Coordinates of C-alpha atoms in Angstrom, one line a residue:
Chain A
X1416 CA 118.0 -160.9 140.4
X1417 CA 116.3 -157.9 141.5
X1418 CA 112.3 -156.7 140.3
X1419 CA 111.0 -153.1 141.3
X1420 CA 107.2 -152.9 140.9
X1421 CA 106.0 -149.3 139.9
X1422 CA 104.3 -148.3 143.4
X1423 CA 102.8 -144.3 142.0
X1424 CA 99.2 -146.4 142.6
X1425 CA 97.6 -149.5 142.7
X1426 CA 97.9 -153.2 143.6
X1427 CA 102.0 -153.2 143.7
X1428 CA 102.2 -154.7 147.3
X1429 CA 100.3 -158.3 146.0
X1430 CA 102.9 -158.1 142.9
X1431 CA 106.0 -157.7 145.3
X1432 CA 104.1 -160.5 147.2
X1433 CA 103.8 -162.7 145.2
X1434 CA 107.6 -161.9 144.2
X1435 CA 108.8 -162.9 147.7
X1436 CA 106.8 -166.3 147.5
X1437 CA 109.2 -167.3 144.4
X1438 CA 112.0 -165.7 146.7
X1439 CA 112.7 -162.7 144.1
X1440 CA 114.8 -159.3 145.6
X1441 CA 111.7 -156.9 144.9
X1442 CA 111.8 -153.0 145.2
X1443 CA 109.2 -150.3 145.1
X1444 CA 109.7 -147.4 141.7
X1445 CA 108.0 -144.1 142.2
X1446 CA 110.9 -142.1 141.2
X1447 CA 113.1 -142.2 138.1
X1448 CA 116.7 -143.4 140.4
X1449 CA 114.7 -146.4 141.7
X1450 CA 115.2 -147.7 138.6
X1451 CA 119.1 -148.4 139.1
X1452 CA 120.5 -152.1 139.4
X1453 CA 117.1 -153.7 138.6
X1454 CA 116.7 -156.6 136.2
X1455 CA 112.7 -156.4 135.6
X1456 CA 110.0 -154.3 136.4
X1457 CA 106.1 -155.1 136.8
X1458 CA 103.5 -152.1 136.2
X1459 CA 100.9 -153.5 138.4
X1460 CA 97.0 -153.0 138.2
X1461 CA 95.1 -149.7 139.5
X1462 CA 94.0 -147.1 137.7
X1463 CA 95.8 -145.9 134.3
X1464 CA 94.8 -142.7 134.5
X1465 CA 96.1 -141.4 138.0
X1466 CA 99.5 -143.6 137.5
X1467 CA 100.0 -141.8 133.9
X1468 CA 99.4 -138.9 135.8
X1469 CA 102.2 -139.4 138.5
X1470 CA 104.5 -141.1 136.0
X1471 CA 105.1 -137.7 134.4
X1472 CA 104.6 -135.5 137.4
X1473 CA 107.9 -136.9 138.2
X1474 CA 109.7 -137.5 135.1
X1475 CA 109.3 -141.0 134.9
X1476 CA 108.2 -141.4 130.7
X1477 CA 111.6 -141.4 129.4
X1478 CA 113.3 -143.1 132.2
X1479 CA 110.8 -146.4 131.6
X1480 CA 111.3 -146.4 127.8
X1481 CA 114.6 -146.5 128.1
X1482 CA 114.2 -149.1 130.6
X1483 CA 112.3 -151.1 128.6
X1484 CA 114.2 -151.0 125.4
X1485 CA 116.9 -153.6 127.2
X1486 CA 114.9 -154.7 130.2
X1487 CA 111.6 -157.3 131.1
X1488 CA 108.5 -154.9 131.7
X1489 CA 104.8 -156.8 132.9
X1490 CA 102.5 -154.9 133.1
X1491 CA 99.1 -155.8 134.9
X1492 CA 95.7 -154.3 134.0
X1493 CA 96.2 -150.8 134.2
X1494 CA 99.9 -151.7 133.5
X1495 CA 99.3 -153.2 130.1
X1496 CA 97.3 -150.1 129.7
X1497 CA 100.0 -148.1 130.1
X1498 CA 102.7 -150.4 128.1
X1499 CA 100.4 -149.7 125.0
X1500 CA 100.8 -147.8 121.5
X1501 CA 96.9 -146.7 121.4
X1502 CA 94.0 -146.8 123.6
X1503 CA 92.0 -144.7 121.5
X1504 CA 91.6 -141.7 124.2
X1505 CA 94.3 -139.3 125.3
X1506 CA 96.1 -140.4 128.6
X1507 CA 99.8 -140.9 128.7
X1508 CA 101.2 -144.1 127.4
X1509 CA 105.0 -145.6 127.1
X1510 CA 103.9 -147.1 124.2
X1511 CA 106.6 -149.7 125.0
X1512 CA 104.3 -152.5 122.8
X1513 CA 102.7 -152.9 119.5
X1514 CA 99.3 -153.7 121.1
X1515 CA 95.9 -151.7 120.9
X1516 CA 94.0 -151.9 123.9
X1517 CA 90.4 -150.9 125.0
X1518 CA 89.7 -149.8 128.4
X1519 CA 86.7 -150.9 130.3
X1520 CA 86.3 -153.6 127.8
X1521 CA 83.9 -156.0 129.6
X1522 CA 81.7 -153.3 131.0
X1523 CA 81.6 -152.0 135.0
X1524 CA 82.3 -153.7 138.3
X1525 CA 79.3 -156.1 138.6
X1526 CA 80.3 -157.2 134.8
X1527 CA 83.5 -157.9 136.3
X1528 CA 84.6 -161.7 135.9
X1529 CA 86.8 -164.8 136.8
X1530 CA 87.0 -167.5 134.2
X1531 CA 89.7 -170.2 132.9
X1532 CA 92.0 -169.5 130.4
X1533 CA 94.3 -171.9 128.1
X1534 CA 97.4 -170.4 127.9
X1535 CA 99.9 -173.0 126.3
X1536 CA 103.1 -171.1 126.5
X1537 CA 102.2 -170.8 130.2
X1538 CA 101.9 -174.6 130.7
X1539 CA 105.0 -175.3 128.6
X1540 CA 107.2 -172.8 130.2
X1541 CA 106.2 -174.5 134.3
X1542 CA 105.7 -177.9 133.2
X1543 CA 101.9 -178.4 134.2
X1544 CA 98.9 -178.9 132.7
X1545 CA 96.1 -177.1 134.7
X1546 CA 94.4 -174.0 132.9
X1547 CA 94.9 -170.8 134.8
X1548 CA 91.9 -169.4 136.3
X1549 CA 92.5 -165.2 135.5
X1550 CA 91.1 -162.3 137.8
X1551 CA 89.2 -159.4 135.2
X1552 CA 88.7 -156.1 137.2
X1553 CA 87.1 -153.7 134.8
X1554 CA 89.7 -155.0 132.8
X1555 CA 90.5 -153.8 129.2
X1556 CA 91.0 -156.3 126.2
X1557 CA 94.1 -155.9 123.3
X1558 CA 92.1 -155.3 120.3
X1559 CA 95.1 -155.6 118.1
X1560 CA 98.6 -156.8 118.2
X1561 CA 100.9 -156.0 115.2
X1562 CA 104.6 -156.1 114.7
X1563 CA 106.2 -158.5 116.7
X1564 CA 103.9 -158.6 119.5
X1565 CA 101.8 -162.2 120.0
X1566 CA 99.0 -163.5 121.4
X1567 CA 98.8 -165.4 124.4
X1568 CA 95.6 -165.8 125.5
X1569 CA 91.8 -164.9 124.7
X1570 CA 88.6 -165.4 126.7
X1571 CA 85.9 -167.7 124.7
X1572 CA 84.5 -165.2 122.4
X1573 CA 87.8 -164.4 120.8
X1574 CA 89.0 -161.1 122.9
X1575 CA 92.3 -161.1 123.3
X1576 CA 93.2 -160.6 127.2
X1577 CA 97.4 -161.1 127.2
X1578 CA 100.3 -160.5 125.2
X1579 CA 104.0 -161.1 124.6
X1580 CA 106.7 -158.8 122.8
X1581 CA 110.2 -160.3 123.7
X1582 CA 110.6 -159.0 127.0
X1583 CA 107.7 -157.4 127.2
X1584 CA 104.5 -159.2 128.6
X1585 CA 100.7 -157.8 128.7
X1586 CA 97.9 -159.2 130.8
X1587 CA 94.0 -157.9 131.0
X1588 CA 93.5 -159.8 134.3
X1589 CA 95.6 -159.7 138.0
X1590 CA 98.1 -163.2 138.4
X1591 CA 98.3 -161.2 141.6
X1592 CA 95.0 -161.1 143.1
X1593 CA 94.9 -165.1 142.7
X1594 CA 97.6 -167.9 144.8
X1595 CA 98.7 -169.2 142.1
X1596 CA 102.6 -168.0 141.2
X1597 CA 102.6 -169.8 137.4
X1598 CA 102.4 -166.0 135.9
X1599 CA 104.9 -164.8 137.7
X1600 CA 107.3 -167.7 137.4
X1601 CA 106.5 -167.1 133.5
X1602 CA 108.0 -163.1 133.8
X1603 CA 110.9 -164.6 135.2
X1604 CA 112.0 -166.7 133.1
X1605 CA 111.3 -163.3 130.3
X1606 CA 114.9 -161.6 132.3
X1607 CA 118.4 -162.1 130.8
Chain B
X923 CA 84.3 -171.7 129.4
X924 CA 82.4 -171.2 132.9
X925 CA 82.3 -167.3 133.6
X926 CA 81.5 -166.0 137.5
X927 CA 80.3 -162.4 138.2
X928 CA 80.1 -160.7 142.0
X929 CA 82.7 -163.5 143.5
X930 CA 84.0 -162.1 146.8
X931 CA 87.8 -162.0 144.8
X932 CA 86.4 -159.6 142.2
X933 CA 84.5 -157.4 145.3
X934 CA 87.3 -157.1 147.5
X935 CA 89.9 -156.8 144.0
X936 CA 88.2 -153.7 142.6
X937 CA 89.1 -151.9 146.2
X938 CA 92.5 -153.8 145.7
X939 CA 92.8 -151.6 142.7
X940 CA 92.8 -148.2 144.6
X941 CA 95.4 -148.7 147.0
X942 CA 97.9 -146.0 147.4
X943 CA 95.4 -143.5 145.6
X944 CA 92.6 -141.0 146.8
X945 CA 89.0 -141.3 146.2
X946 CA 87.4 -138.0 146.0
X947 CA 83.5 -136.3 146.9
X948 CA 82.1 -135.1 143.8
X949 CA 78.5 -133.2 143.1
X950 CA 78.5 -132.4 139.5
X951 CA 79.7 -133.9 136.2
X952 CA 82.4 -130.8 136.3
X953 CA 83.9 -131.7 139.7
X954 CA 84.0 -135.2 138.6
X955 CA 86.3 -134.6 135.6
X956 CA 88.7 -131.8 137.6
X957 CA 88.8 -135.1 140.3
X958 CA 90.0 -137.2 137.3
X959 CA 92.1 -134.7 135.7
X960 CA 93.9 -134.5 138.9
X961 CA 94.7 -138.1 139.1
X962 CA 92.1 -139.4 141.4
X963 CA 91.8 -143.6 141.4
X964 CA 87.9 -143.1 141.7
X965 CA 84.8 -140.7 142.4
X966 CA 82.2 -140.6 145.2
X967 CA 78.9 -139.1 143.4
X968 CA 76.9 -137.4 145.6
X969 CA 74.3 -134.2 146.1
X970 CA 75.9 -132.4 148.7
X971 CA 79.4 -132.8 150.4
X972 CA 79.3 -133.5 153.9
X973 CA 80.4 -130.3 155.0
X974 CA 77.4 -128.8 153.3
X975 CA 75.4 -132.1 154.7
X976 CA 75.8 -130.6 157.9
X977 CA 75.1 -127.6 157.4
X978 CA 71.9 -128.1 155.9
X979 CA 70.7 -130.1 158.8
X980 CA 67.0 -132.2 158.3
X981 CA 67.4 -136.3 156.4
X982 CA 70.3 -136.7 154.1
X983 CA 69.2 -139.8 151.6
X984 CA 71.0 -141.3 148.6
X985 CA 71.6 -139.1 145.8
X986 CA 69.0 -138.3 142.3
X987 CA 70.3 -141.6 140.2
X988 CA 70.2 -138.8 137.3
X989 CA 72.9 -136.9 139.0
X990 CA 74.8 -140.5 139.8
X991 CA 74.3 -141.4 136.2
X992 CA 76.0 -138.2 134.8
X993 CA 78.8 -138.3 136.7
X994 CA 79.5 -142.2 135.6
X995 CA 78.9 -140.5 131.7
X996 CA 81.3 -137.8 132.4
X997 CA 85.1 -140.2 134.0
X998 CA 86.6 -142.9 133.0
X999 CA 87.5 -143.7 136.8
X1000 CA 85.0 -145.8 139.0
X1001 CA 82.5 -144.3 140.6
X1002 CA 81.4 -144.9 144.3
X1003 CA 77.8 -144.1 145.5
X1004 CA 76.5 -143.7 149.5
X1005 CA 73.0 -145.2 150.3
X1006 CA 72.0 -145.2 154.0
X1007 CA 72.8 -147.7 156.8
X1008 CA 70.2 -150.4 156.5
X1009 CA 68.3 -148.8 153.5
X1010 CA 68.8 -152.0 151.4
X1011 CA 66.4 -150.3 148.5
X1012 CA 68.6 -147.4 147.9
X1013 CA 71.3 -150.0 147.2
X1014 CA 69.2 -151.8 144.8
X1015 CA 68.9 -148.9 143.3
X1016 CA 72.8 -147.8 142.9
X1017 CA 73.3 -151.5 141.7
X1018 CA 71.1 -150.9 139.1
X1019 CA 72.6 -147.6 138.0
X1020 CA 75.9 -149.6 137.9
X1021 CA 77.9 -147.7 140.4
X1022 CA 81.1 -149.7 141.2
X1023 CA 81.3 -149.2 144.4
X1024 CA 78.2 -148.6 147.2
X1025 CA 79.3 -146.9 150.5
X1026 CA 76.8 -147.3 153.2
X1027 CA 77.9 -144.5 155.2
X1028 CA 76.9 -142.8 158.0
X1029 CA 77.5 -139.5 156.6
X1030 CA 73.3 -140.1 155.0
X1031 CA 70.9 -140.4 158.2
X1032 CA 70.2 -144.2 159.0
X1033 CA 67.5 -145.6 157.9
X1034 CA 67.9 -148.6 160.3
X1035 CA 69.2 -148.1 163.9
X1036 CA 69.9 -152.4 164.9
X1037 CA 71.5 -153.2 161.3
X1038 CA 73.1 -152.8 158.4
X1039 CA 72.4 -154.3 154.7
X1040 CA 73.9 -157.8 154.3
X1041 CA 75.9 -157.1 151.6
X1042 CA 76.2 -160.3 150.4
X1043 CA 73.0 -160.2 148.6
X1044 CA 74.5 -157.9 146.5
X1045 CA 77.2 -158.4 143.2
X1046 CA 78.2 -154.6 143.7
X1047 CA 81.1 -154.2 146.4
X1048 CA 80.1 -152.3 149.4
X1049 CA 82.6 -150.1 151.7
X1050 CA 81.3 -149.1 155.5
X1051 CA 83.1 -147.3 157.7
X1052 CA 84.7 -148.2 161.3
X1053 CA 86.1 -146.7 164.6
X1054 CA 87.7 -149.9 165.8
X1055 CA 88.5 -153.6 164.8
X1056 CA 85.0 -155.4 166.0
X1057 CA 82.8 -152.5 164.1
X1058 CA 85.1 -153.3 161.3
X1059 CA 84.4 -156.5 161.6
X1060 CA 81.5 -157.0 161.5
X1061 CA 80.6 -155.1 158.0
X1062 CA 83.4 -157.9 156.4
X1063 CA 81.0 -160.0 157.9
X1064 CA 78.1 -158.9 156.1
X1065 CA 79.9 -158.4 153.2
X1066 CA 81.9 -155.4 152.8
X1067 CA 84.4 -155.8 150.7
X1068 CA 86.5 -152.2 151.4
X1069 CA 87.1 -151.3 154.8
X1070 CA 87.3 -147.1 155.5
X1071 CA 88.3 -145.3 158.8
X1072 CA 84.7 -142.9 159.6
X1073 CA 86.5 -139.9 160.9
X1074 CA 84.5 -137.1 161.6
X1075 CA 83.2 -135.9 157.9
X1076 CA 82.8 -132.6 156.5
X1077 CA 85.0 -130.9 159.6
X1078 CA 88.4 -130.9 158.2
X1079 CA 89.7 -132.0 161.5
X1080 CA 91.7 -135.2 161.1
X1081 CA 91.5 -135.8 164.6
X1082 CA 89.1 -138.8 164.5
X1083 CA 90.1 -140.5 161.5
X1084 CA 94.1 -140.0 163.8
X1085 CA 92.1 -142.1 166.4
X1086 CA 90.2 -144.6 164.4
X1087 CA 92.7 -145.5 162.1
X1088 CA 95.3 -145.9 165.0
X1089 CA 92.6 -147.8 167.1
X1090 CA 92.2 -150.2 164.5
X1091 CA 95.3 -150.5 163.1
X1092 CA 96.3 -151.1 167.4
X1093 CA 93.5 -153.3 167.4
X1094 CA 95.2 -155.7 164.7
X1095 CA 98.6 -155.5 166.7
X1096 CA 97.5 -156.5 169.7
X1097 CA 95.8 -159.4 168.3
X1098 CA 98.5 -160.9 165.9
X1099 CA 100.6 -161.3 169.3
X1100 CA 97.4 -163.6 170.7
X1101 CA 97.3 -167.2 171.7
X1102 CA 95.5 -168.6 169.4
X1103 CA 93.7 -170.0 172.2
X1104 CA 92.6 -166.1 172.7
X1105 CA 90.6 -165.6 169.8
X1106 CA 87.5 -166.5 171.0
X1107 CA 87.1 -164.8 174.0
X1108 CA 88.7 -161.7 171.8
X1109 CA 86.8 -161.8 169.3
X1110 CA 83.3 -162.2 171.9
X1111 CA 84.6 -159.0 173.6
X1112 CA 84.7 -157.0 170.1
X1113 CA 82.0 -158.1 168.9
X1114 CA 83.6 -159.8 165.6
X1115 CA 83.0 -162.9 163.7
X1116 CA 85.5 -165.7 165.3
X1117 CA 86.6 -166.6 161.2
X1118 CA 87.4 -163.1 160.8
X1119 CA 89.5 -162.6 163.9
X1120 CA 91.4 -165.6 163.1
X1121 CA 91.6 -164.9 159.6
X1122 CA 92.9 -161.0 160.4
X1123 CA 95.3 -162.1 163.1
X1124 CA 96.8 -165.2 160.3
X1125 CA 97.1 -162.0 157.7
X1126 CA 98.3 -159.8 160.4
X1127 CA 96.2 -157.4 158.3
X1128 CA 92.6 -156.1 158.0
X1129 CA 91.3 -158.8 155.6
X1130 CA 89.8 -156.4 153.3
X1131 CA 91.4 -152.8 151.9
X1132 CA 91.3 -150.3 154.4
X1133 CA 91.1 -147.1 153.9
X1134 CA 91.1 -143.4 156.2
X1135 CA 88.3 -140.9 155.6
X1136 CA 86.7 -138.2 157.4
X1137 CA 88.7 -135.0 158.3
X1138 CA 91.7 -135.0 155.4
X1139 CA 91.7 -131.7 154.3
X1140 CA 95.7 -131.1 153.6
X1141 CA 98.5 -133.6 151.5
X1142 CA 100.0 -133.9 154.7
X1143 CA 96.4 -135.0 156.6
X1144 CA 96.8 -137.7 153.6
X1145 CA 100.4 -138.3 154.2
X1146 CA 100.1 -138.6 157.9
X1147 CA 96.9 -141.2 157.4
X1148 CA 99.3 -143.6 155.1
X1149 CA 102.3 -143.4 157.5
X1150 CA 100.1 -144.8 159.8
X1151 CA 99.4 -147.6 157.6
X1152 CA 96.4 -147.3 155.8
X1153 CA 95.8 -148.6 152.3
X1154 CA 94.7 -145.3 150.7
X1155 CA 92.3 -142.1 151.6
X1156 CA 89.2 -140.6 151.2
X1157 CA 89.0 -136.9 150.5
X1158 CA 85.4 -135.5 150.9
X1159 CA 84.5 -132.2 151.7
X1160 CA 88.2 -131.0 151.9
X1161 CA 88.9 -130.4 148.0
X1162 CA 85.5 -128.9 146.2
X1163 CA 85.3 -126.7 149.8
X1164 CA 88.9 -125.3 149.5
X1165 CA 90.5 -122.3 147.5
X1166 CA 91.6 -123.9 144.8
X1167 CA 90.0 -127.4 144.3
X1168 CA 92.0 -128.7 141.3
X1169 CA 95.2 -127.9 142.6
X1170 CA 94.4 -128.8 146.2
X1171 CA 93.4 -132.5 144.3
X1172 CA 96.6 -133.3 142.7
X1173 CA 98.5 -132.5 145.2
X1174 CA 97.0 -135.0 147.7
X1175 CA 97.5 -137.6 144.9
X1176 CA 101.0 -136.7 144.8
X1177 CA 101.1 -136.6 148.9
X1178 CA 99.5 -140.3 148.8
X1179 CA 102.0 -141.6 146.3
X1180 CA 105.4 -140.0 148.1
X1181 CA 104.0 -140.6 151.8
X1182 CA 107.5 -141.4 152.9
X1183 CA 109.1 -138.2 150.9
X1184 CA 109.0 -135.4 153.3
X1185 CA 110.9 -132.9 150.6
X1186 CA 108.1 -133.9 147.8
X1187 CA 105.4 -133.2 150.7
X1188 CA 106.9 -129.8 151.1
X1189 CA 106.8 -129.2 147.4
X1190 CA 103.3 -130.3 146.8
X1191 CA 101.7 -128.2 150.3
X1192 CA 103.0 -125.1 148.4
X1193 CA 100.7 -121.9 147.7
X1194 CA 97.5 -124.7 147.5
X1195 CA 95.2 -121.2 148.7
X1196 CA 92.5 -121.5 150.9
X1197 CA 92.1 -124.9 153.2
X1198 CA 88.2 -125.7 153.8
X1199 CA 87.8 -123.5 156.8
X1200 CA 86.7 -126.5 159.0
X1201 CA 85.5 -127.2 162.8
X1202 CA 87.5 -128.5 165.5
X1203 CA 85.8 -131.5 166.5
X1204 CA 86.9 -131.3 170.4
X1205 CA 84.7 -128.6 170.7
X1206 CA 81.3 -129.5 168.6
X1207 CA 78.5 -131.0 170.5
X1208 CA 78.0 -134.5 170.8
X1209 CA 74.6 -134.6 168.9
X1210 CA 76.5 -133.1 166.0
X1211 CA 79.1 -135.6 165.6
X1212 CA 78.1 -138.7 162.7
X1213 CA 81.1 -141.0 163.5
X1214 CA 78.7 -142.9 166.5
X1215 CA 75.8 -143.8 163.6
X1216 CA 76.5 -147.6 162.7
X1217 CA 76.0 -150.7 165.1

């Protein structure tokens, strides 16, 4: 099994490692051939607007849509952003997911946040029973989900911060930034 | 459902969030969006770039918060702010504005020649500059959360951000092939907190992101700067004092993302007009040079 991480901008090198810990070929996607022969990819977190920008400087839309019709796509943060149908502004999107999402949700950096979450398809899925204590970076929330796309996890007042379609996953907060490799286990278990 | 705000994870995670991308000087609203529109990962507001900075000569303080505050209106991106060494007050300040990022930099005039802000008082990150591994150091120490090279700003030469990015980066090198038994007396001859010696040599990396500024005027200054292994680049005087600023931006984005790919860097360095005229560094008197302010 093989994972590239999208690596135009942002946090990719704590996704690939984090990759490594669970011993997980990774390989770094900037151009539309780095795609070949992998089984997953991760979108990791940075900012949306600069890796839209590069993502279609170099002809990378079409290339990750079709990618994603077959194949597992997380996306982090900005990824989730940028796996999104609507954000409400005009920025490009794969619009990969049935899931609205806001950006800058909670506010600016000093509203910025760590908290518990419940997730139990998380805790089912690695066999423990600890909540998992998410990462929120000027993070954006999923308004809505519709179609087949389903709720994870929310934070207390209801906002809805992760996000399944099949193989397609959505989180509001970093697994990566933290040392605990539950998330990640969870993608891979997403890939065929 | 217990909630934490300004934990050292969400300081040092927002600069975690920039790697591989360009942070970029900005002094109006309009500069700011052409910085976003050409895929900048954040925005440093300030009144005058430092090429201008120097020019003007006299005390160079933070900037008018109205200024900051329309510039935050105006992007999406984050957006940095400088206050000057030791001037605590300008930082309350910026906090307050809710700037995402505070750079005490020694591109402003100090306002306190023995130290710098502990910047652990604070839940807004700071960044600080360094020439070498024990100044670097020692702002972790206080609290900075974002590590940059200092360079010489507003020149356009790339020489000293070359040298301090290579010192440091040499600096780490050296110690990750240490006795362990070595770290104290190491660390008392850099002048760095013993943790933080031990916890950089254990990483083999700076602990926080480190990024080059000071001098990158070209999307090869920025491609050079990441082959040498920083985490990303600061671009300040060299885009709004070039020919043709938009361009000139997104092609250093470009350069920062496809630092390996020497045909893209050709592409992108084409027909970018004028380059900031800049000074050569090996010839400007010492007085003139910013990169010794910070202790």
């Amino acid at each position: 099994m093989k994972i590239g991480v999208l690596a135009l901008q942002g946090d990719f090198a704590e996704h690939i490692s984090m990759l490594k810990r669970l011993n997980v070929e990774t390989s770094e996607v900037r151009l539309p051939e780095h795609l070949k022969g992998l089984d997953g990819l991760i979108i990791p977190g940075g900012e949306s607007t600069t890796i839209g920008k590069m993502a279609v400087a170099y002809n990378l839309m079409d290339s990750l849509k079709t990618f994603g019709q077959r194949h597992a796509i997380w996306g982090t943060c900005a990824g989730a952003i940028f796996l999104s149908k609507d954000i409400g502004r005009d920025q490009p999107l794969l619009g990969l997911m049935d899931i609205k999402v806001q950006r800058n949700a909670f506010g600016r950096q000093i509203d910025s946040f760590e908290t518990d979450l419940d997730i139990p398809e998380l805790k089912q899925a690695t066999g423990t029973k600890e909540d998992y204590r998410a990462v929120f970076i000027r993070a954006p929330i999923i308004e809505s989900v519709s179609g087949d796309a389903k709720i994870l996890a929310s934070v207390s007042d209801g906002r809805i911060v992760a996000a399944q379609q099949g193989h397609l996953l959505a989180t509001s907060f970093h697994p990566e930034l933290t040392n605990d490799t539950r998330f990640h286990k969870y993608f891979l278990t997403l890939i065929d | 459902m217990e909630v934490k705000t300004g934990t050292w994870t969400e300081k040092k995670g927002l600069a975690q969030m920039l790697k591989g991308g360009v942070i970029m000087d900005v002094v109006t609203a309009e500069h700011a969006k052409i910085a976003e529109d050409a895929g900048a990962c954040a925005v440093m507001a300030l009144e005058r770039v430092p090429a201008d900075i120097r020019a003007d000569g006299g005390v160079a303080r933070m900037s008018d918060p109205e200024l900051i505050l329309k510039i935050i209106d105006s992007v999406s991106i984050p957006v940095m702010a400088k206050c000057r060494i030791g001037h605590f007050v300008e930082a309350q300040i910026l906090e307050s504005l809710g700037v995402d990022y505070i750079d005490e930099s020694e591109v402003l005039t100090p306002a306190d020649e023995l130290n710098h802000i502990l910047k652990h008082n604070f839940k807004v990150p700071f960044v600080c500059g360094c020439r070498n591994l024990g100044e670097a150091l020692r702002r972790v120490g206080e609290g900075a959360a974002m590590i940059r090279t200092k360079g010489e700003a507003g020149t356009g030469d790339v020489v000293e951000a070359v040298r301090h990015a290579r010192t440091v980066l040499g600096d780490i090198r050296k110690l990750t092939t240490m006795a362990d038994e070595e770290l104290m007396r190491y660390s008392k001859e850099i002048g760095a907190p013993y943790e933080l010696v031990k916890e950089t040599k254990e990483l083999g990396r700076m602990p926080v992101v480190n990024f080059a500024a000071g001098g990158v005027a070209t999307p090869a200054d920025a491609a050079l700067m990441m082959q040498l292994g920083v985490d990303g680049v600061f671009v300040g005087s060299g885009i709004f004092k070039s020919g043709d600023p938009a361009k000139r931006a997104n092609a250093i984005v470009k350069a920062v993302t496809h630092y390996q790919d020497a045909s893209i860097l050709a592409e992108v360095s084409k027909n970018l007009g004028e380059a900031m005229v800049g000074r050569n560094v090996s010839q400007m008197p010492e007085a003139e040079k910013i990169a010794g302010r910070g202790w």
